[in-house]
PDB file of C-alpha atoms in Angstrom:
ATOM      1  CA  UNK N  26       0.000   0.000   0.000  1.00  0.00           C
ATOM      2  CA  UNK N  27       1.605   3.384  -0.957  1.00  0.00           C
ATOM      3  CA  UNK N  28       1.674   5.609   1.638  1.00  0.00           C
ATOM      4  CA  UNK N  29       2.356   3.241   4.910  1.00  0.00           C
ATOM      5  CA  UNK N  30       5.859   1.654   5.525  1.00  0.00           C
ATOM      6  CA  UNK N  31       6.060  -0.933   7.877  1.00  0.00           C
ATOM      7  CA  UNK N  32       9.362  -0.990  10.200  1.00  0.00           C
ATOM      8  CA  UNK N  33      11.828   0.580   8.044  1.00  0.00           C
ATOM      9  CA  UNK N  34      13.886   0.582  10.750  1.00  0.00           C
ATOM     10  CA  UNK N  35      14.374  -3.113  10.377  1.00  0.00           C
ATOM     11  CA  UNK N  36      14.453  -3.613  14.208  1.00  0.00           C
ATOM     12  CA  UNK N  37      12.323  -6.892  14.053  1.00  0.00           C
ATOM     13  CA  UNK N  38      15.076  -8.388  11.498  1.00  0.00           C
ATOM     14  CA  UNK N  39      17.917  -6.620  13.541  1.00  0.00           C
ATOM     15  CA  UNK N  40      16.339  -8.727  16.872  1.00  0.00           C
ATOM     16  CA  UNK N  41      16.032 -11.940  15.187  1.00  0.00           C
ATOM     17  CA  UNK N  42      19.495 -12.126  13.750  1.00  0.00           C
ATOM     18  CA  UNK N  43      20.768 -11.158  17.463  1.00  0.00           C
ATOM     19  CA  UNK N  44      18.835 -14.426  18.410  1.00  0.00           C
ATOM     20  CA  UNK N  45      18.814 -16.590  15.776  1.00  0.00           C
ATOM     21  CA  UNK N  46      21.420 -17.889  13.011  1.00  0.00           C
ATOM     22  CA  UNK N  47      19.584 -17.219   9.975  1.00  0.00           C
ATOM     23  CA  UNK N  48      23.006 -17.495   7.435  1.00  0.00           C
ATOM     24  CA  UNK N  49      22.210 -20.855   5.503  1.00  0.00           C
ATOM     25  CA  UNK N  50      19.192 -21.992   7.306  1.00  0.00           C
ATOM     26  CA  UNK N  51      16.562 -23.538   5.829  1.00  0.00           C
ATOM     27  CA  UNK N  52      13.661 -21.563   7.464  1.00  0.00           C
ATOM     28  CA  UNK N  53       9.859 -22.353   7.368  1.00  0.00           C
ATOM     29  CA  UNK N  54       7.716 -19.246   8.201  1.00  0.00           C
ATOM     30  CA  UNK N  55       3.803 -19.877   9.179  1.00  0.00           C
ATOM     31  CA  UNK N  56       2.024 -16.858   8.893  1.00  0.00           C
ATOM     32  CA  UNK N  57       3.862 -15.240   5.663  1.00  0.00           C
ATOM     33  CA  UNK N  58       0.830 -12.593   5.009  1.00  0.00           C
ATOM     34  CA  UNK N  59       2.414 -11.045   2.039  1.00  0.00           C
ATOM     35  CA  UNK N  60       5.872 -11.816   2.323  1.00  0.00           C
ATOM     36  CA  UNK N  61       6.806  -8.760   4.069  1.00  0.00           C
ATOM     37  CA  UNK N  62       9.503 -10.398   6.544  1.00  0.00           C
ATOM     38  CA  UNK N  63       9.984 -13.114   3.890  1.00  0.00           C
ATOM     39  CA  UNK N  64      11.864 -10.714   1.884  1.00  0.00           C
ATOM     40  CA  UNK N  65      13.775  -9.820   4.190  1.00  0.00           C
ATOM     41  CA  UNK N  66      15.090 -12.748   5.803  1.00  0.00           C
ATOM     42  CA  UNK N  67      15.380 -14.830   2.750  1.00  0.00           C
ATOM     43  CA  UNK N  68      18.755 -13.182   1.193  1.00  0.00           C
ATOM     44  CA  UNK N  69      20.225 -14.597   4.143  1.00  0.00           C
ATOM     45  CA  UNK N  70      18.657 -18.149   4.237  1.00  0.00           C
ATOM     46  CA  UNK N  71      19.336 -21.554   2.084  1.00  0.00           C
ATOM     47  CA  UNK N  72      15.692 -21.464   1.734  1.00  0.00           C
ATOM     48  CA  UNK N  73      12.549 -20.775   2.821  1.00  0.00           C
ATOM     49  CA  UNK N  74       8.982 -22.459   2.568  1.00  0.00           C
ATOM     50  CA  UNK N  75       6.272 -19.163   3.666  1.00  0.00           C
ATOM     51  CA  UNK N  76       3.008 -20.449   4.277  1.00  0.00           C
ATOM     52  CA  UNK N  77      -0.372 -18.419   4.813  1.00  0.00           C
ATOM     53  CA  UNK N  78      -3.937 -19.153   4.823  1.00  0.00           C
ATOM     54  CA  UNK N  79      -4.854 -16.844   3.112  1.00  0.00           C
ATOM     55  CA  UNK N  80      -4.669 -17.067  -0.831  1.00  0.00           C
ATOM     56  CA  UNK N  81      -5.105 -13.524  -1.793  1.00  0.00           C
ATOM     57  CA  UNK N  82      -1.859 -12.660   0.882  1.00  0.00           C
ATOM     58  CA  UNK N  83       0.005 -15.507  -0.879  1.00  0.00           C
ATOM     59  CA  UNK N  84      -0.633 -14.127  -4.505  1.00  0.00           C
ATOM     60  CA  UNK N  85       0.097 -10.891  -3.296  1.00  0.00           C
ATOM     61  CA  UNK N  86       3.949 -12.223  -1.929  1.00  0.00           C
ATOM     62  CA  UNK N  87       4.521 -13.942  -4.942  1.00  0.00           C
ATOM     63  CA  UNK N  88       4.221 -10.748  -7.218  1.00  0.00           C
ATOM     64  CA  UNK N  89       6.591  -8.716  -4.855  1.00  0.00           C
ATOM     65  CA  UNK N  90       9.284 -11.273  -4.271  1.00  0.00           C
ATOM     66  CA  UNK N  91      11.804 -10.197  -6.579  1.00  0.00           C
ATOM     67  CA  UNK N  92      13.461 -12.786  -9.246  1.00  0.00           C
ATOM     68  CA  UNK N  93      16.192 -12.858  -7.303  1.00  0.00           C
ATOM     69  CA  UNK N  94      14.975 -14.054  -4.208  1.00  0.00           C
ATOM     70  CA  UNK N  95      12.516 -17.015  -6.466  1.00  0.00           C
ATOM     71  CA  UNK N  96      14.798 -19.377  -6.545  1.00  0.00           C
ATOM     72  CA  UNK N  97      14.843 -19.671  -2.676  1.00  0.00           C
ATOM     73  CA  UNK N  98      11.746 -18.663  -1.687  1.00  0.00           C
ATOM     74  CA  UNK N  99       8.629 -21.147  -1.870  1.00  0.00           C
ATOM     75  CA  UNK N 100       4.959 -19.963  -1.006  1.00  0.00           C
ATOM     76  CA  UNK N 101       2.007 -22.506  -0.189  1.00  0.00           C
ATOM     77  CA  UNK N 102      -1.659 -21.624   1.220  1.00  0.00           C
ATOM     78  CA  UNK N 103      -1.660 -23.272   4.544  1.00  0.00           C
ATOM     79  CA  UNK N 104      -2.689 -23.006   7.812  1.00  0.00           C
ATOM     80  CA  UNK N 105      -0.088 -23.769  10.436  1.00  0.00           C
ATOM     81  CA  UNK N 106      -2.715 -26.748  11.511  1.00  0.00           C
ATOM     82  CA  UNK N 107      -2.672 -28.869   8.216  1.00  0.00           C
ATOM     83  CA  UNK N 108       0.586 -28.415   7.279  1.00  0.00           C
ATOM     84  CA  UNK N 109       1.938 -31.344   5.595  1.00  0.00           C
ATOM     85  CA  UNK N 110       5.753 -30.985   5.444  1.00  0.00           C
ATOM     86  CA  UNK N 111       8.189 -33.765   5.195  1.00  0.00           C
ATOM     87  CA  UNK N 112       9.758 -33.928   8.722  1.00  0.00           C
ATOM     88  CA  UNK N 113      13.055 -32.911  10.277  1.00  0.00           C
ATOM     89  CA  UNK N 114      14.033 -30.611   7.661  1.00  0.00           C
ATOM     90  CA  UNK N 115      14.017 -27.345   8.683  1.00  0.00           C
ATOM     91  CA  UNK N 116      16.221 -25.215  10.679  1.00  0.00           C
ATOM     92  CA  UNK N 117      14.095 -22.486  12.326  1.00  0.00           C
ATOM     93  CA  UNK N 118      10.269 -22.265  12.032  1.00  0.00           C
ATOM     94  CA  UNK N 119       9.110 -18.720  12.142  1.00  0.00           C
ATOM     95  CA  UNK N 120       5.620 -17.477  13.625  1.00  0.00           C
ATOM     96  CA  UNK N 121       4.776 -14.508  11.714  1.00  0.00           C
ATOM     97  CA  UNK N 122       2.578 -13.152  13.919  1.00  0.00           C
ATOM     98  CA  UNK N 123       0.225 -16.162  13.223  1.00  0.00           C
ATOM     99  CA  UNK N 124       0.094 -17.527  16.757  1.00  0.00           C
TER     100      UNK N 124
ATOM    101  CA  UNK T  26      -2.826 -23.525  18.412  1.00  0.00           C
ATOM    102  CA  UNK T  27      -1.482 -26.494  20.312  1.00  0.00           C
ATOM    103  CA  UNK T  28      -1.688 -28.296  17.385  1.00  0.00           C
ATOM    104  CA  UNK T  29      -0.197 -26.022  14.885  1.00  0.00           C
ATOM    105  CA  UNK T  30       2.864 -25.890  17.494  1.00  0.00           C
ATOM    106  CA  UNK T  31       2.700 -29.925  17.367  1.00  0.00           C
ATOM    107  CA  UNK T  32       2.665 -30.195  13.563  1.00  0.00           C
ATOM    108  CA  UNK T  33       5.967 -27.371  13.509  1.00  0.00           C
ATOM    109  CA  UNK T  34       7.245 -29.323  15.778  1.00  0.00           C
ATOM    110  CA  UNK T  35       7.491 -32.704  13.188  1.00  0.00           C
ATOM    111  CA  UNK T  36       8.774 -30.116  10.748  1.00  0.00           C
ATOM    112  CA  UNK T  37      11.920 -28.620  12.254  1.00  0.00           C
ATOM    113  CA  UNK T  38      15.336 -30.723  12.881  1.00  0.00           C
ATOM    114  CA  UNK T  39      16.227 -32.087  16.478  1.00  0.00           C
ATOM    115  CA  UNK T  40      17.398 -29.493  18.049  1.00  0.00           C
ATOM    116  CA  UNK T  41      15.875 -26.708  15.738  1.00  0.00           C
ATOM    117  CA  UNK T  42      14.547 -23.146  16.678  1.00  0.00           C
ATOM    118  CA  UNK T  43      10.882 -22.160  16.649  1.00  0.00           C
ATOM    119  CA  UNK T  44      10.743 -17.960  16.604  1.00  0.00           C
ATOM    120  CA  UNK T  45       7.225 -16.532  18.102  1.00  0.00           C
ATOM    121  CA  UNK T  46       6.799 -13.224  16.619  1.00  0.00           C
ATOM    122  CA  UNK T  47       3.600 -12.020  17.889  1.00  0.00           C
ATOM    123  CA  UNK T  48       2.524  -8.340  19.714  1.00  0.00           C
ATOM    124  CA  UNK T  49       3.516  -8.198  23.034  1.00  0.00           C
ATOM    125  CA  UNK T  50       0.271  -7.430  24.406  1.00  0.00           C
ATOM    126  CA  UNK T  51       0.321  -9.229  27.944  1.00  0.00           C
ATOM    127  CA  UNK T  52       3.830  -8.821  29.198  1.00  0.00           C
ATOM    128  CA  UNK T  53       2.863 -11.803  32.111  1.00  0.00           C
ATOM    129  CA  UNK T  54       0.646 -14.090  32.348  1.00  0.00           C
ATOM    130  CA  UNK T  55      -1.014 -12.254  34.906  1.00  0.00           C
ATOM    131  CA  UNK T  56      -0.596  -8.773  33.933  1.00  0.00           C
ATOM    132  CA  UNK T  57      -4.713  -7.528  33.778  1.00  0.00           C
ATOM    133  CA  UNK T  58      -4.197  -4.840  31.410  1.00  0.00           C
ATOM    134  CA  UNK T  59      -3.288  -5.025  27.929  1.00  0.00           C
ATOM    135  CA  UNK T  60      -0.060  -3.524  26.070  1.00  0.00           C
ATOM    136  CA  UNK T  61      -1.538  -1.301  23.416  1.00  0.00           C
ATOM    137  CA  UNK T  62      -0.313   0.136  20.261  1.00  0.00           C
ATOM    138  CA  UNK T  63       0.795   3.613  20.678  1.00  0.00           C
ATOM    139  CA  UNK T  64      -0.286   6.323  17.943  1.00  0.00           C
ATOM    140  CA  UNK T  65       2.265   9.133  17.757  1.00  0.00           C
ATOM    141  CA  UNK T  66       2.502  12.152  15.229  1.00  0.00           C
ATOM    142  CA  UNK T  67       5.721  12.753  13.827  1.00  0.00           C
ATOM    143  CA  UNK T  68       6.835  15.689  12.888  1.00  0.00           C
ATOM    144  CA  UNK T  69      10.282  17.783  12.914  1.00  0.00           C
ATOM    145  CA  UNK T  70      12.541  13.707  13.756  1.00  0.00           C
ATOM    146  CA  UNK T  71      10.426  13.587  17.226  1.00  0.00           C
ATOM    147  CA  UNK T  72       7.297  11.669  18.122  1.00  0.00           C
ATOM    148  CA  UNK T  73       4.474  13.152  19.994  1.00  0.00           C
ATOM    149  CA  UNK T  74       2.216  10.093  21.681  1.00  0.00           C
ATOM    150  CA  UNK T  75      -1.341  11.201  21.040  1.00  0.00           C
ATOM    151  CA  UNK T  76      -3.222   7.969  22.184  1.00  0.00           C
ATOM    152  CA  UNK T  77      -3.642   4.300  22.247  1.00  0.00           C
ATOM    153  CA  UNK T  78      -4.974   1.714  19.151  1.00  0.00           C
ATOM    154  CA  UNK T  79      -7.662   0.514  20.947  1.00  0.00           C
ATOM    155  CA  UNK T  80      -8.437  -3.687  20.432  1.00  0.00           C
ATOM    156  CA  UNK T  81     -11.786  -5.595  20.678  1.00  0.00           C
ATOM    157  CA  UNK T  82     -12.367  -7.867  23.143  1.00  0.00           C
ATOM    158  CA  UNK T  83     -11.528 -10.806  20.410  1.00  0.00           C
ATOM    159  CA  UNK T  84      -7.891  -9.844  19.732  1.00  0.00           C
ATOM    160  CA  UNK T  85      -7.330  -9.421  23.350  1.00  0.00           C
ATOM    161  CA  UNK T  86      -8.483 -13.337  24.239  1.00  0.00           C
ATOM    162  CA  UNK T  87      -6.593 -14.450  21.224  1.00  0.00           C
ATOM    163  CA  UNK T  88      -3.332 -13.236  22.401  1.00  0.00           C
ATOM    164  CA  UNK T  89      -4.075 -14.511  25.569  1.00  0.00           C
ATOM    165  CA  UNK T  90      -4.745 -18.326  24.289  1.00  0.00           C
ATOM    166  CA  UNK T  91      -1.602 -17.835  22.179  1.00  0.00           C
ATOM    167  CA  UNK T  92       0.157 -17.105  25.275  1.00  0.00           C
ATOM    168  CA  UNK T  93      -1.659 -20.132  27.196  1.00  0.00           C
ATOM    169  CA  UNK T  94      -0.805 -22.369  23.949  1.00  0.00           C
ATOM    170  CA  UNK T  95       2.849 -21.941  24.355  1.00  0.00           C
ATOM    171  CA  UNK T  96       2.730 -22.221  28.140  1.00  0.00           C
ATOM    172  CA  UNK T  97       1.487 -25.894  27.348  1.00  0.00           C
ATOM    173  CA  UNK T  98       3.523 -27.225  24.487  1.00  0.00           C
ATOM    174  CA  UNK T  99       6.637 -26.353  27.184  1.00  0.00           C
ATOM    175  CA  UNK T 100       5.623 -28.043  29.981  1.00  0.00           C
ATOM    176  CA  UNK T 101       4.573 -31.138  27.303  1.00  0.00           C
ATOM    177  CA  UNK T 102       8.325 -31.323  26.965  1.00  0.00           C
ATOM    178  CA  UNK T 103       8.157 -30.350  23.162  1.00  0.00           C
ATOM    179  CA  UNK T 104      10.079 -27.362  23.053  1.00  0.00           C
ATOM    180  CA  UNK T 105      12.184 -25.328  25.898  1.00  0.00           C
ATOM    181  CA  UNK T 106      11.575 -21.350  26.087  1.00  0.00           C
ATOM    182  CA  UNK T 107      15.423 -20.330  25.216  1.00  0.00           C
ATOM    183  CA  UNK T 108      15.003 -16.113  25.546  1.00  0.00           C
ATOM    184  CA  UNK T 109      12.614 -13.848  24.966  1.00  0.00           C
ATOM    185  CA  UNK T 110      12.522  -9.741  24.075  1.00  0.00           C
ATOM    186  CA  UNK T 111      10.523  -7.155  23.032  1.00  0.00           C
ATOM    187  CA  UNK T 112      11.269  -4.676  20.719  1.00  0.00           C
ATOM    188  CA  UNK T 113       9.375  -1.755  18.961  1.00  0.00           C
ATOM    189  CA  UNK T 114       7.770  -2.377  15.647  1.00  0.00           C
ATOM    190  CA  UNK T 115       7.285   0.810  14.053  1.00  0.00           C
ATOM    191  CA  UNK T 116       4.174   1.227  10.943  1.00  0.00           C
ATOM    192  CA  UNK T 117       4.157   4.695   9.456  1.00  0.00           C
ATOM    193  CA  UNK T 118       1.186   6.520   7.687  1.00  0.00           C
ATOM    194  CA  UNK T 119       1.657   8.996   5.402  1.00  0.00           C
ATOM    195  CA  UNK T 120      -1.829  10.061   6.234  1.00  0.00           C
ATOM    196  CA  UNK T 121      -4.802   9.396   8.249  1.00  0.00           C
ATOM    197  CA  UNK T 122      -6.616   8.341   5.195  1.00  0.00           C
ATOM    198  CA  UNK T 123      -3.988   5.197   4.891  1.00  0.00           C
ATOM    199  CA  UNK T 124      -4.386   4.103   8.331  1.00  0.00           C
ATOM    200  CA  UNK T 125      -7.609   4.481   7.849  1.00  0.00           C
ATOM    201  CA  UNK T 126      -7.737   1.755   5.231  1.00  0.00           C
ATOM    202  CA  UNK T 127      -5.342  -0.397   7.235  1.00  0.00           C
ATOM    203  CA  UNK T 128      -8.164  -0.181   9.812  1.00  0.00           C
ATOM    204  CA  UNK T 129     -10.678  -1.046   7.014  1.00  0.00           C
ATOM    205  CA  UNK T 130      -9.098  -3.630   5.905  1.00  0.00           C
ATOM    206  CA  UNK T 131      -6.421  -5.094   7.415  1.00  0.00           C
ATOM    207  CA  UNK T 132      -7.114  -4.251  11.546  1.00  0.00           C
ATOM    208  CA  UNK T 133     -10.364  -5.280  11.648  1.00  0.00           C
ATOM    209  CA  UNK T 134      -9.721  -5.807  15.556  1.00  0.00           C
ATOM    210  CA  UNK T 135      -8.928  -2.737  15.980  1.00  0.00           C
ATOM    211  CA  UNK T 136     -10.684   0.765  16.539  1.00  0.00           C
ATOM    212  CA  UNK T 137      -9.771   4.819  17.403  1.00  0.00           C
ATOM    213  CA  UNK T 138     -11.375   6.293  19.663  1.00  0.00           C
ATOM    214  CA  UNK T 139     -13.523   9.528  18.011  1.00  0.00           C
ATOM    215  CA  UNK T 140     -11.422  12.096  19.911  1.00  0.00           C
ATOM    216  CA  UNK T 141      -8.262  10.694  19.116  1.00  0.00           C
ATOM    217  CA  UNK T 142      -9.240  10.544  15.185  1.00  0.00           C
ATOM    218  CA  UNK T 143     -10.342  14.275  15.592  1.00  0.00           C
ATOM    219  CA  UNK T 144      -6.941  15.244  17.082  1.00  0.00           C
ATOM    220  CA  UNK T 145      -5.152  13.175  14.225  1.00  0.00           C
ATOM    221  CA  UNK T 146      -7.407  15.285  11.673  1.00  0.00           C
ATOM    222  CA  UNK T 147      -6.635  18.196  13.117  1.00  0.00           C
ATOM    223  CA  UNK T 148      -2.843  17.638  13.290  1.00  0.00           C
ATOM    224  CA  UNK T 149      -2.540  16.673   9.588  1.00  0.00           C
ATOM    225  CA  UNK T 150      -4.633  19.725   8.836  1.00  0.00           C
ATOM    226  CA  UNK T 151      -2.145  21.865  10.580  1.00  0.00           C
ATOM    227  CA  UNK T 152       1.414  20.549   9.715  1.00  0.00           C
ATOM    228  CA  UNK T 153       2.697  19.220   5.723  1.00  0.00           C
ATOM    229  CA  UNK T 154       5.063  17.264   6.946  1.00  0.00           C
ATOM    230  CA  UNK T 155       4.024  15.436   9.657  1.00  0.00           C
ATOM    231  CA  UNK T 156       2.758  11.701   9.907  1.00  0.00           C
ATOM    232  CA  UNK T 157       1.212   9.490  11.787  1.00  0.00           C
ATOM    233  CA  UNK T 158       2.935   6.598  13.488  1.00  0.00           C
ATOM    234  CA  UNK T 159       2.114   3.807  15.265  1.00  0.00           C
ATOM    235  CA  UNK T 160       4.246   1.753  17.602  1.00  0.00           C
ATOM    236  CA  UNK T 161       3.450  -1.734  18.538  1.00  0.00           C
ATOM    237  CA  UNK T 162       5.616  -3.565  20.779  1.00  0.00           C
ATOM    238  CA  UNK T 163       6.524  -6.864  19.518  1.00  0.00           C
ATOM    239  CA  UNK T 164       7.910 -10.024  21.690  1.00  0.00           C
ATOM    240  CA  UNK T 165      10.283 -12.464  20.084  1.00  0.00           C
ATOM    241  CA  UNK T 166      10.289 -15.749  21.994  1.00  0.00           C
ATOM    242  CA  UNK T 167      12.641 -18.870  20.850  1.00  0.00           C
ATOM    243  CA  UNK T 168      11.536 -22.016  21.535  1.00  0.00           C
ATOM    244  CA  UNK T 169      13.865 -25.016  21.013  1.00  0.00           C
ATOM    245  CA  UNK T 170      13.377 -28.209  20.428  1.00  0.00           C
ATOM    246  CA  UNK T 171      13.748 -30.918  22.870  1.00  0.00           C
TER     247      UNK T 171
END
């Protein structure tokens, strides 16, 4: 939405990487809404499967995750209570405000 | 919520991190009165607090059964609470007419007060530069895998 910017100041990426290793992980995030955080953590991840509920949130991430970020970056339409996910592979699981 | 915490919990490695993001909105368990958004103008690099994002009764009892889901999945044994902090997510409006949307259509839970809207319209009437901002507080918990 033109008009609002949301954190700018990157402190919510600036407290996970104090508290996390995000370099190389392979990083699940429940709650992707439209790939706001997404964007910004996957430069620094191996991967990352983002997962929403909501379809229109998940179109919506697609079409602003740049082409350089596509390779890593998969999106599904989920809720965090049916995932099916093959087990033990990722790293760090992200809540996205989704809890 | 429990359950979405179980199924994560199949999903990440042994010994793998789970991050809860969420809006710090009841710093304890028993803390009565909610943590609310705080709506500031900005004008001039300062920030003036004008008043509070008010939340229905619905968001309030969700955060607190988020809080209550987590309390349980740890003392199931799945995960151990590692750390915890809150920091200040920041969500600025160029105008009122943009939050206004976001409260349209994206806040649904969430409501200002008549007064406070009137001050907001009266401060964007008076200064060009100015903005509105509001500041949520945000808790990051890690939970690791046992």
């Amino acid at each position: 939405m033109k008009g609002l910017r949301r954190d700018p100041e990157r402190t919510e990426l600036r407290a996970l990487r104090r508290r996390i290793p995000l370099e190389g992980a392979r990083i699940l995030e429940v709650g992707c809404g439209d790939g706001r955080l997404t964007r910004r953590i996957a430069p620094l991840a191996r991967a990352v499967v983002a997962t929403d509920p909501n379809e229109a949130f998940i179109a919506r991430a697609k079409a602003l995750t740049p082409a350089s970020l596509r390779e890593k970056v998969r999106y599904r339409v989920a809720a965090a209570e049916t995932l099916r996910l093959p087990g033990r592979r990722f790293d760090v699981a992200v809540l996205s405000w989704s809890l | 919520m429990v359950h979405a915490l179980t199924q994560i919990h199949r999903a990440i490695r042994p010994d793998g991190i789970v991050v809860d993001l969420r809006p710090d909105r009841f710093a304890g368990p028993r803390q009565p009165r909610p943590q609310l958004p705080r709506i500031c103008w900005a004008s001039n690099g300062r920030e003036r607090p004008q008043g509070t994002l008010d939340k229905t009764p619905e968001n309030l009892q969700r955060h607190r059964a988020a809080t209550r889901a987590v309390k349980r999945i740890v003392q199931r044994g799945l995960y151990r609470l590692e750390g915890a902090e809150t920091f200040q997510f920041r969500y600025h409006f160029q105008t009122l007419g943009v939050f206004e949307w976001r409260l349209r259509t994206v806040w649904k839970d969430s409501f200002l007060r008549p007064s406070l809207y009137r001050r907001l319209q009266a401060l964007q009437q008076r200064s060009r530069t100015g903005h509105i901002v509001v500041i949520e507080p945000v808790r990051l918990s890690i939970l690791r895998k046992r």
